[in-house]
């Protein structure tokens, strides 16, 4: 299918989903189930990734400073880069892979086994019942997971700073507070909200497009992951421009 | 006979998938409260036709009227209102495998009515009892045999007391005794609740038992309509070949 046609289909899906928003209350329980699955289910993965990301950021910063820049700025670099970039983007990519693939595979299987038609035949709007809860859960839970990931990454940076660079905890925290800006936190949150929406939407879109049995389900899962990763990176750039030259411009 | 009210009216329905023309101008009337059986060779488009009747497919051309309103070009929310009058049994059951058997049966009631968990459970049990599967209420669809799944799907189909019921091969894959239980159930729903029923089947024993009228779909068109007696005594070579199940004749596999 051509890119224009895909964009059209995607717009239709989003349009239909927005029209089901007034019935969100009927879908609350399903949304909570999805939130639990996306949030709690992603924690082990996020703990490991963010912990090491923070550690690597600290070690890299110290290496590049090469003694020319005071050690306390290791904390500043880790703090800001995690809050603005590393936390939201890496969480988006890692959790996006996991969540996007599972949404696409689940909806894809439902599609090829006619379960989605069965919902529709029972006069249940499949978009309201399946897509809306996943979208809301993605847009809410990816930011929540990102907050958690940010904290862990900064903590991972501290451990690396103390353990392998030989800094004191006080120095690291001093650097962390020195350049801290609340707008960094907000811009990271806005990004991760967009990333969460992208992940859920790609999963649902490719899931619902599935045809052709088990093979088709696999193809949809791959497409969902690849496209959400690409869109996360592209939108990260666009958002960086937008957030820092408009919204949080000094 | 001409006074009878029409429940569903299909006019000139055409449907292609890619370059494959499946329905090529189907005309069919289905009267309120009757039981119509649609027969036809495998792959001729019977399931596709059923899906048009409930708006799961949109025809490329033609119209489908339900109680006088065209559903083929209707907005989504009105279509859902129309669908509430329908029940559809899918050929491959299409049970929700993330739910228990009981939840599968009760999902329509749960979504459309304000019922307590206890009431939903009770209704599910009543429906499952009709198909002899009350014991399976807490099982998952993946734990059931093919025939059991079909019966659960049947219980789900009739749970909301539909006015019009579409059955896609209700007895395929069932043993003859269970098949007869299902035939009786289809008949009694139609007789007792005046449900209009449209059944696709290859099983001629079942067709003769449940049909008021039989229609044959072949090469994308309805080529024959008649009562059970007319079908059994017809000279139509297509129908004769189909009901006697012979490989030689005008009907070739699609
Ligand atoms: N969603 C679809 N996309 C593409 N082709 C389809 C689709 N659904 C059905 N077809 C094609 O339409 C034709 C008719 O299919 P249908 O399922 O209606 O057959 P059927 O008469 O129900 O056969 P059977 O008795 O074997 O169930 C088949 O050739 C099938 O390949
Ligand atoms: Mg079929």
Coordinates of N, CA and C and ligand atoms in Angstrom, one line a residue, chain A residues 211, chain B residues 16-18 20-23 40-51 57 91 168-169 200-202 217 254, ligand 1:
Chain A
X211 N -3.9 -9.4 7.6 CA -4.6 -10.4 6.9 C -3.6 -11.5 6.6
Chain B
X16 N -16.5 -7.8 -5.1 CA -15.2 -8.4 -5.6 C -14.1 -8.2 -4.5
X17 N -13.2 -9.2 -4.5 CA -12.0 -9.0 -3.7 C -10.8 -9.0 -4.7
X18 N -10.2 -7.8 -4.8 CA -9.2 -7.6 -5.8 C -9.9 -7.9 -7.2
X20 N -11.1 -10.9 -8.0 CA -12.0 -12.0 -7.9 C -13.4 -11.5 -7.7
X21 N -14.3 -11.8 -8.6 CA -15.7 -11.4 -8.5 C -16.4 -12.5 -7.7
X22 N -16.8 -12.2 -6.5 CA -17.5 -13.2 -5.7 C -19.0 -13.2 -5.8
X23 N -19.6 -12.0 -5.5 CA -21.0 -11.9 -5.7 C -21.3 -11.1 -7.0
X40 N -24.9 -24.2 -1.5 CA -24.0 -23.8 -2.6 C -22.6 -24.4 -2.4
X41 N -21.9 -24.6 -3.5 CA -20.6 -25.2 -3.4 C -19.6 -24.4 -2.6
X42 N -18.6 -25.1 -2.0 CA -17.6 -24.4 -1.2 C -16.9 -23.3 -2.0
X43 N -16.8 -22.2 -1.3 CA -16.1 -21.1 -1.9 C -16.9 -20.2 -2.9
X44 N -18.2 -20.5 -2.9 CA -19.1 -19.7 -3.9 C -19.5 -18.4 -3.3
X45 N -19.2 -18.1 -2.0 CA -19.5 -16.8 -1.5 C -20.7 -16.8 -0.5
X46 N -21.0 -17.9 0.1 CA -22.1 -17.9 1.0 C -21.8 -17.1 2.3
X47 N -20.6 -17.3 2.8 CA -20.2 -16.6 4.0 C -20.1 -15.1 3.7
X48 N -19.6 -14.8 2.5 CA -19.5 -13.4 2.1 C -20.9 -12.7 2.0
X49 N -21.9 -13.5 1.5 CA -23.3 -13.0 1.4 C -23.8 -12.8 2.8
X50 N -23.6 -13.7 3.7 CA -24.1 -13.5 5.1 C -23.5 -12.3 5.8
X51 N -22.2 -12.1 5.5 CA -21.6 -10.9 6.1 C -22.2 -9.6 5.6
X57 N -19.6 -6.5 5.5 CA -19.0 -6.1 4.2 C -19.9 -5.0 3.6
X91 N -18.7 -19.1 11.0 CA -18.3 -20.5 10.5 C -17.2 -21.1 11.4
X168 N -23.8 -19.6 10.1 CA -22.9 -20.1 9.1 C -22.4 -21.5 9.4
X169 N -23.0 -22.4 8.8 CA -22.7 -23.9 9.0 C -22.8 -24.3 10.4
X200 N -26.6 -21.0 6.4 CA -25.8 -21.5 5.4 C -25.3 -22.9 5.8
X201 N -25.5 -23.9 4.9 CA -25.1 -25.3 5.3 C -24.8 -26.1 4.1
X202 N -24.0 -27.1 4.3 CA -23.7 -28.2 3.3 C -24.5 -29.4 3.7
X217 N -26.9 -20.7 -4.1 CA -26.0 -19.7 -4.6 C -25.0 -20.4 -5.5
X254 N -15.6 -24.0 -7.2 CA -15.2 -22.6 -7.4 C -13.7 -22.4 -7.4
Ligands
LIG1 N1 -11.8 -11.0 3.2 C1 -11.6 -11.6 2.0 N2 -10.6 -11.2 1.2 C2 -10.4 -11.8 0.0 N3 -11.1 -12.8 -0.5 C3 -12.1 -13.2 0.2 C4 -12.4 -12.7 1.5 N4 -13.5 -13.3 2.0 C5 -13.8 -14.3 1.1 N5 -13.0 -14.2 0.0 C6 -13.1 -15.1 -1.2 O1 -14.4 -15.1 -1.6 C7 -14.8 -16.4 -2.0 C8 -16.0 -16.9 -1.2 O2 -15.7 -17.1 0.1 P1 -16.8 -17.6 1.2 O3 -16.1 -17.7 2.5 O4 -18.0 -16.8 1.1 O5 -17.1 -19.0 0.6 P2 -18.2 -20.0 1.2 O6 -19.3 -20.1 0.1 O7 -18.7 -19.6 2.5 O8 -17.4 -21.4 1.2 P3 -17.4 -22.5 2.3 O9 -18.6 -23.3 2.1 O10 -16.2 -23.3 2.1 O11 -17.4 -21.8 3.7 C9 -13.6 -17.3 -1.7 O12 -13.0 -17.6 -3.0 C10 -12.6 -16.5 -0.9 O13 -11.3 -16.7 -1.3

